[in-house]
XYZ file of C-alpha atoms in Angstrom:
177
model
C 98.387 103.510 100.687
C 95.512 103.442 98.190
C 93.032 100.613 98.735
C 93.602 99.171 95.251
C 97.365 99.137 95.906
C 96.847 97.482 99.288
C 94.663 94.807 97.699
C 97.156 94.016 94.927
C 100.197 94.155 97.265
C 98.799 91.702 99.851
C 100.568 88.339 99.807
C 100.600 85.182 101.897
C 103.958 85.441 103.657
C 105.777 82.290 104.672
C 108.992 83.831 105.999
C 109.238 86.514 108.677
C 112.060 88.654 110.021
C 112.867 87.045 113.373
C 114.690 90.184 114.582
C 111.533 92.341 114.597
C 108.511 91.752 116.806
C 104.924 92.800 116.291
C 103.557 94.679 119.319
C 100.284 94.298 121.199
C 99.378 97.782 119.968
C 99.833 96.726 116.347
C 97.677 93.630 116.873
C 95.039 95.765 118.565
C 95.051 98.103 115.552
C 94.507 95.106 113.265
C 91.626 93.790 115.363
C 90.137 97.294 115.460
C 89.915 97.169 111.671
C 88.064 93.837 111.881
C 85.350 95.433 114.008
C 84.207 97.518 111.030
C 83.443 94.523 108.816
C 79.773 93.867 108.096
C 78.052 90.936 109.803
C 74.633 89.259 109.705
C 72.190 91.605 111.465
C 75.236 93.278 113.031
C 75.757 90.158 115.159
C 79.538 90.729 115.361
C 80.378 87.141 116.332
C 84.094 87.250 115.438
C 86.481 86.583 118.326
C 90.283 86.753 118.387
C 92.884 85.146 120.652
C 96.182 86.959 120.150
C 99.763 86.044 121.054
C 102.810 88.291 120.746
C 104.985 86.847 123.548
C 107.180 83.849 122.615
C 105.697 81.516 125.254
C 102.129 82.301 124.145
C 103.082 81.934 120.497
C 104.600 78.514 121.244
C 101.333 77.326 122.812
C 99.494 78.032 119.558
C 102.321 76.797 117.313
C 102.114 73.423 119.079
C 98.683 72.969 117.458
C 100.030 73.572 113.924
C 101.626 71.011 111.609
C 105.405 71.236 111.394
C 105.408 72.951 107.983
C 103.197 75.769 109.307
C 105.222 76.031 112.522
C 108.260 76.798 110.365
C 106.326 79.234 108.161
C 105.327 81.431 111.090
C 108.685 81.747 112.871
C 109.098 85.372 113.903
C 105.384 86.171 113.652
C 102.701 86.961 116.192
C 99.680 84.656 115.999
C 95.958 85.345 115.985
C 93.473 82.508 116.486
C 90.174 83.381 114.798
C 86.810 82.082 115.993
C 83.135 82.930 115.760
C 80.253 82.415 118.156
C 78.186 79.756 116.429
C 74.398 79.555 116.106
C 74.026 83.364 116.095
C 75.003 84.752 112.700
C 72.415 83.394 110.270
C 70.021 82.370 113.036
C 66.788 83.761 114.491
C 66.555 84.939 118.088
C 65.001 81.527 118.818
C 68.116 79.726 117.502
C 66.674 78.524 114.186
C 68.695 78.919 110.958
C 67.198 81.625 108.742
C 68.292 79.883 105.545
C 70.079 76.746 104.379
C 73.519 78.164 105.181
C 73.127 78.066 108.973
C 76.537 78.574 110.568
C 77.967 79.202 107.122
C 77.111 82.831 107.849
C 79.437 82.760 110.850
C 82.286 81.639 108.601
C 81.309 84.244 106.030
C 81.199 87.077 108.571
C 84.504 86.003 110.106
C 86.063 85.941 106.637
C 84.950 89.513 106.041
C 86.467 90.620 109.347
C 89.668 88.675 108.699
C 90.055 90.288 105.272
C 90.069 93.657 107.013
C 92.921 92.392 109.200
C 94.916 91.200 106.191
C 94.481 94.466 104.315
C 95.238 96.609 107.377
C 98.398 94.577 108.012
C 99.515 95.177 104.429
C 98.861 98.893 104.837
C 100.957 98.838 108.051
C 103.890 97.146 106.285
C 103.244 93.754 107.888
C 102.828 90.380 106.245
C 100.228 87.730 107.028
C 99.541 84.053 106.465
C 96.129 82.492 107.094
C 96.534 78.887 108.235
C 93.547 76.574 108.289
C 95.420 73.366 109.034
C 95.523 73.248 112.825
C 94.350 71.086 115.712
C 91.290 72.944 116.990
C 90.962 70.831 120.138
C 94.540 71.530 121.242
C 93.916 75.242 120.656
C 90.551 75.159 122.437
C 92.007 73.494 125.524
C 95.223 75.552 125.653
C 93.418 78.889 125.264
C 90.216 77.973 127.163
C 88.067 78.824 124.159
C 84.372 78.269 124.976
C 82.520 75.434 123.253
C 80.124 78.045 121.802
C 82.895 79.286 119.521
C 84.027 77.631 116.289
C 87.799 77.800 115.763
C 88.492 78.641 112.131
C 92.071 79.703 111.479
C 95.378 80.952 112.806
C 96.761 84.117 111.227
C 100.509 84.772 111.389
C 101.407 88.479 111.451
C 104.942 89.770 111.201
C 107.573 91.744 109.383
C 108.236 90.046 106.066
C 111.568 88.502 105.234
C 110.444 87.576 101.733
C 108.912 89.330 98.772
C 106.914 86.715 96.888
C 105.660 87.399 93.393
C 101.932 87.646 92.843
C 100.563 84.236 91.942
C 98.499 83.999 88.791
C 94.938 85.277 89.137
C 91.819 84.589 87.134
C 90.408 87.401 85.071
C 86.932 88.860 85.445
C 85.999 87.031 82.238
C 86.852 83.769 84.009
C 84.503 84.333 86.947
C 81.618 86.561 85.825
C 78.422 85.201 84.345
C 76.366 88.057 82.973
C 72.597 87.557 83.174
Protein backbone atom coordinates (compact mmCIF):
# COMPACT_ATOMS: atom_id res chain seq x y z
CA UNK A 1 0.00 0.00 0.00
CA UNK A 2 1.30 3.48 -0.86
CA UNK A 3 2.15 5.62 2.16
CA UNK A 4 -0.32 8.35 1.17
CA UNK A 5 -3.08 5.73 0.86
CA UNK A 6 -2.15 4.25 4.24
CA UNK A 7 -2.28 7.69 5.84
CA UNK A 8 -5.70 8.55 4.38
CA UNK A 9 -7.15 5.07 5.06
CA UNK A 10 -6.21 4.98 8.77
CA UNK A 11 -9.22 5.30 11.07
CA UNK A 12 -9.93 5.02 14.78
CA UNK A 13 -11.80 1.72 14.97
CA UNK A 14 -14.35 1.18 17.71
CA UNK A 15 -15.67 -2.23 16.66
CA UNK A 16 -13.58 -5.34 16.05
CA UNK A 17 -14.30 -8.77 14.61
CA UNK A 18 -14.42 -11.01 17.68
CA UNK A 19 -13.92 -14.16 15.56
CA UNK A 20 -10.39 -13.19 14.46
CA UNK A 21 -7.42 -12.80 16.78
CA UNK A 22 -4.27 -10.78 16.33
CA UNK A 23 -1.14 -12.89 16.86
CA UNK A 24 2.00 -12.21 18.87
CA UNK A 25 3.89 -12.16 15.57
CA UNK A 26 1.64 -9.41 14.21
CA UNK A 27 2.10 -7.34 17.37
CA UNK A 28 5.85 -7.86 17.17
CA UNK A 29 5.79 -6.62 13.56
CA UNK A 30 3.93 -3.50 14.70
CA UNK A 31 6.41 -2.83 17.51
CA UNK A 32 9.28 -3.41 15.07
CA UNK A 33 7.95 -0.51 13.01
CA UNK A 34 7.93 1.71 16.11
CA UNK A 35 11.65 1.12 16.60
CA UNK A 36 12.40 3.10 13.43
CA UNK A 37 10.75 6.30 14.66
CA UNK A 38 13.09 9.19 15.45
CA UNK A 39 13.73 10.11 19.08
CA UNK A 40 15.62 12.80 21.00
CA UNK A 41 19.34 12.03 20.63
CA UNK A 42 18.30 8.50 19.64
CA UNK A 43 17.23 7.89 23.25
CA UNK A 44 14.57 5.34 22.20
CA UNK A 45 12.59 5.57 25.45
CA UNK A 46 9.34 4.02 24.14
CA UNK A 47 8.23 0.83 25.90
CA UNK A 48 5.32 -1.47 25.09
CA UNK A 49 3.36 -3.97 27.19
CA UNK A 50 1.40 -6.22 24.84
CA UNK A 51 -1.53 -8.57 25.41
CA UNK A 52 -3.01 -10.99 22.88
CA UNK A 53 -4.35 -13.69 25.25
CA UNK A 54 -7.87 -13.11 26.66
CA UNK A 55 -6.78 -13.24 30.32
CA UNK A 56 -4.00 -10.69 29.73
CA UNK A 57 -6.32 -8.48 27.71
CA UNK A 58 -8.85 -8.55 30.57
CA UNK A 59 -6.22 -7.33 33.04
CA UNK A 60 -5.67 -4.21 30.93
CA UNK A 61 -9.35 -3.75 30.07
CA UNK A 62 -10.10 -3.58 33.80
CA UNK A 63 -8.21 -0.26 33.86
CA UNK A 64 -10.35 1.26 31.07
CA UNK A 65 -13.71 3.00 31.45
CA UNK A 66 -16.69 0.89 30.43
CA UNK A 67 -17.19 2.67 27.09
CA UNK A 68 -13.60 1.89 26.05
CA UNK A 69 -13.85 -1.69 27.33
CA UNK A 70 -16.73 -2.19 24.90
CA UNK A 71 -14.89 -0.45 22.05
CA UNK A 72 -11.94 -2.83 22.21
CA UNK A 73 -13.78 -6.17 22.36
CA UNK A 74 -12.00 -8.57 20.02
CA UNK A 75 -8.77 -6.56 19.94
CA UNK A 76 -5.30 -7.14 21.30
CA UNK A 77 -4.05 -4.36 23.58
CA UNK A 78 -0.78 -2.47 23.73
CA UNK A 79 0.05 -0.29 26.73
CA UNK A 80 2.44 2.49 25.68
CA UNK A 81 4.96 4.08 28.04
CA UNK A 82 8.19 6.03 27.93
CA UNK A 83 11.16 6.18 30.27
CA UNK A 84 10.89 9.65 31.76
CA UNK A 85 13.68 12.14 32.44
CA UNK A 86 15.77 10.88 29.49
CA UNK A 87 14.35 12.20 26.23
CA UNK A 88 14.83 15.97 26.38
CA UNK A 89 17.31 15.77 29.25
CA UNK A 90 21.09 16.05 29.61
CA UNK A 91 23.21 13.14 30.82
CA UNK A 92 23.12 14.85 34.23
CA UNK A 93 19.29 14.70 34.30
CA UNK A 94 18.60 18.38 33.59
CA UNK A 95 15.95 19.37 31.02
CA UNK A 96 17.56 20.77 27.87
CA UNK A 97 14.65 23.11 27.18
CA UNK A 98 11.31 24.14 28.64
CA UNK A 99 9.55 21.03 27.34
CA UNK A 100 11.26 18.57 29.70
CA UNK A 101 9.40 15.26 29.59
CA UNK A 102 7.24 16.67 26.82
CA UNK A 103 9.91 15.22 24.53
CA UNK A 104 9.17 11.75 25.90
CA UNK A 105 5.52 12.16 24.94
CA UNK A 106 6.54 13.55 21.56
CA UNK A 107 8.94 10.68 20.82
CA UNK A 108 6.39 8.10 21.94
CA UNK A 109 3.80 9.71 19.68
CA UNK A 110 6.13 9.38 16.72
CA UNK A 111 6.71 5.70 17.48
CA UNK A 112 3.01 5.08 18.04
CA UNK A 113 2.15 6.69 14.69
CA UNK A 114 4.39 4.11 13.04
CA UNK A 115 2.36 1.39 14.78
CA UNK A 116 -0.94 2.87 13.59
CA UNK A 117 0.23 3.19 10.00
CA UNK A 118 1.81 -0.28 9.95
CA UNK A 119 -1.42 -1.77 11.33
CA UNK A 120 -3.39 -0.08 8.56
CA UNK A 121 -0.96 -1.45 5.98
CA UNK A 122 -1.43 -4.94 7.50
CA UNK A 123 -5.23 -4.70 7.26
CA UNK A 124 -5.70 -4.15 10.99
CA UNK A 125 -7.59 -1.41 12.78
CA UNK A 126 -6.47 0.56 15.82
CA UNK A 127 -7.87 2.80 18.53
CA UNK A 128 -5.66 4.92 20.78
CA UNK A 129 -7.24 5.28 24.21
CA UNK A 130 -5.93 7.87 26.64
CA UNK A 131 -8.65 7.51 29.26
CA UNK A 132 -7.34 4.78 31.54
CA UNK A 133 -6.32 4.23 35.15
CA UNK A 134 -2.52 4.35 35.00
CA UNK A 135 -2.05 3.11 38.57
CA UNK A 136 -4.15 -0.02 37.98
CA UNK A 137 -2.13 -0.69 34.83
CA UNK A 138 1.19 0.00 36.56
CA UNK A 139 0.43 -2.40 39.40
CA UNK A 140 -1.11 -5.15 37.24
CA UNK A 141 1.75 -5.14 34.72
CA UNK A 142 4.59 -4.29 37.15
CA UNK A 143 5.55 -1.23 35.14
CA UNK A 144 8.54 0.53 36.75
CA UNK A 145 8.02 3.94 38.33
CA UNK A 146 10.59 5.34 35.87
CA UNK A 147 8.10 4.90 33.04
CA UNK A 148 5.19 7.21 32.26
CA UNK A 149 2.07 5.35 31.10
CA UNK A 150 0.53 7.22 28.19
CA UNK A 151 -2.07 5.21 26.30
CA UNK A 152 -3.60 1.86 25.46
CA UNK A 153 -3.81 0.96 21.78
CA UNK A 154 -6.42 -1.57 20.65
CA UNK A 155 -5.36 -3.59 17.59
CA UNK A 156 -7.66 -5.95 15.75
CA UNK A 157 -9.52 -6.94 12.64
CA UNK A 158 -12.11 -4.27 11.92
CA UNK A 159 -15.81 -5.00 12.03
CA UNK A 160 -16.69 -1.47 10.94
CA UNK A 161 -15.78 0.85 8.11
CA UNK A 162 -16.14 4.37 9.46
CA UNK A 163 -16.16 7.34 7.12
CA UNK A 164 -13.29 9.78 7.31
CA UNK A 165 -14.15 12.55 9.74
CA UNK A 166 -13.83 16.10 8.48
CA UNK A 167 -10.26 17.40 8.34
CA UNK A 168 -8.88 20.91 8.30
CA UNK A 169 -7.22 22.10 5.14
CA UNK A 170 -3.62 23.27 4.86
CA UNK A 171 -4.97 26.82 4.62
CA UNK A 172 -6.51 26.33 8.07
CA UNK A 173 -3.25 25.36 9.77
CA UNK A 174 -0.34 26.96 7.90
CA UNK A 175 1.00 30.39 8.72
CA UNK A 176 3.45 31.45 6.05
CA UNK A 177 6.29 33.67 7.27
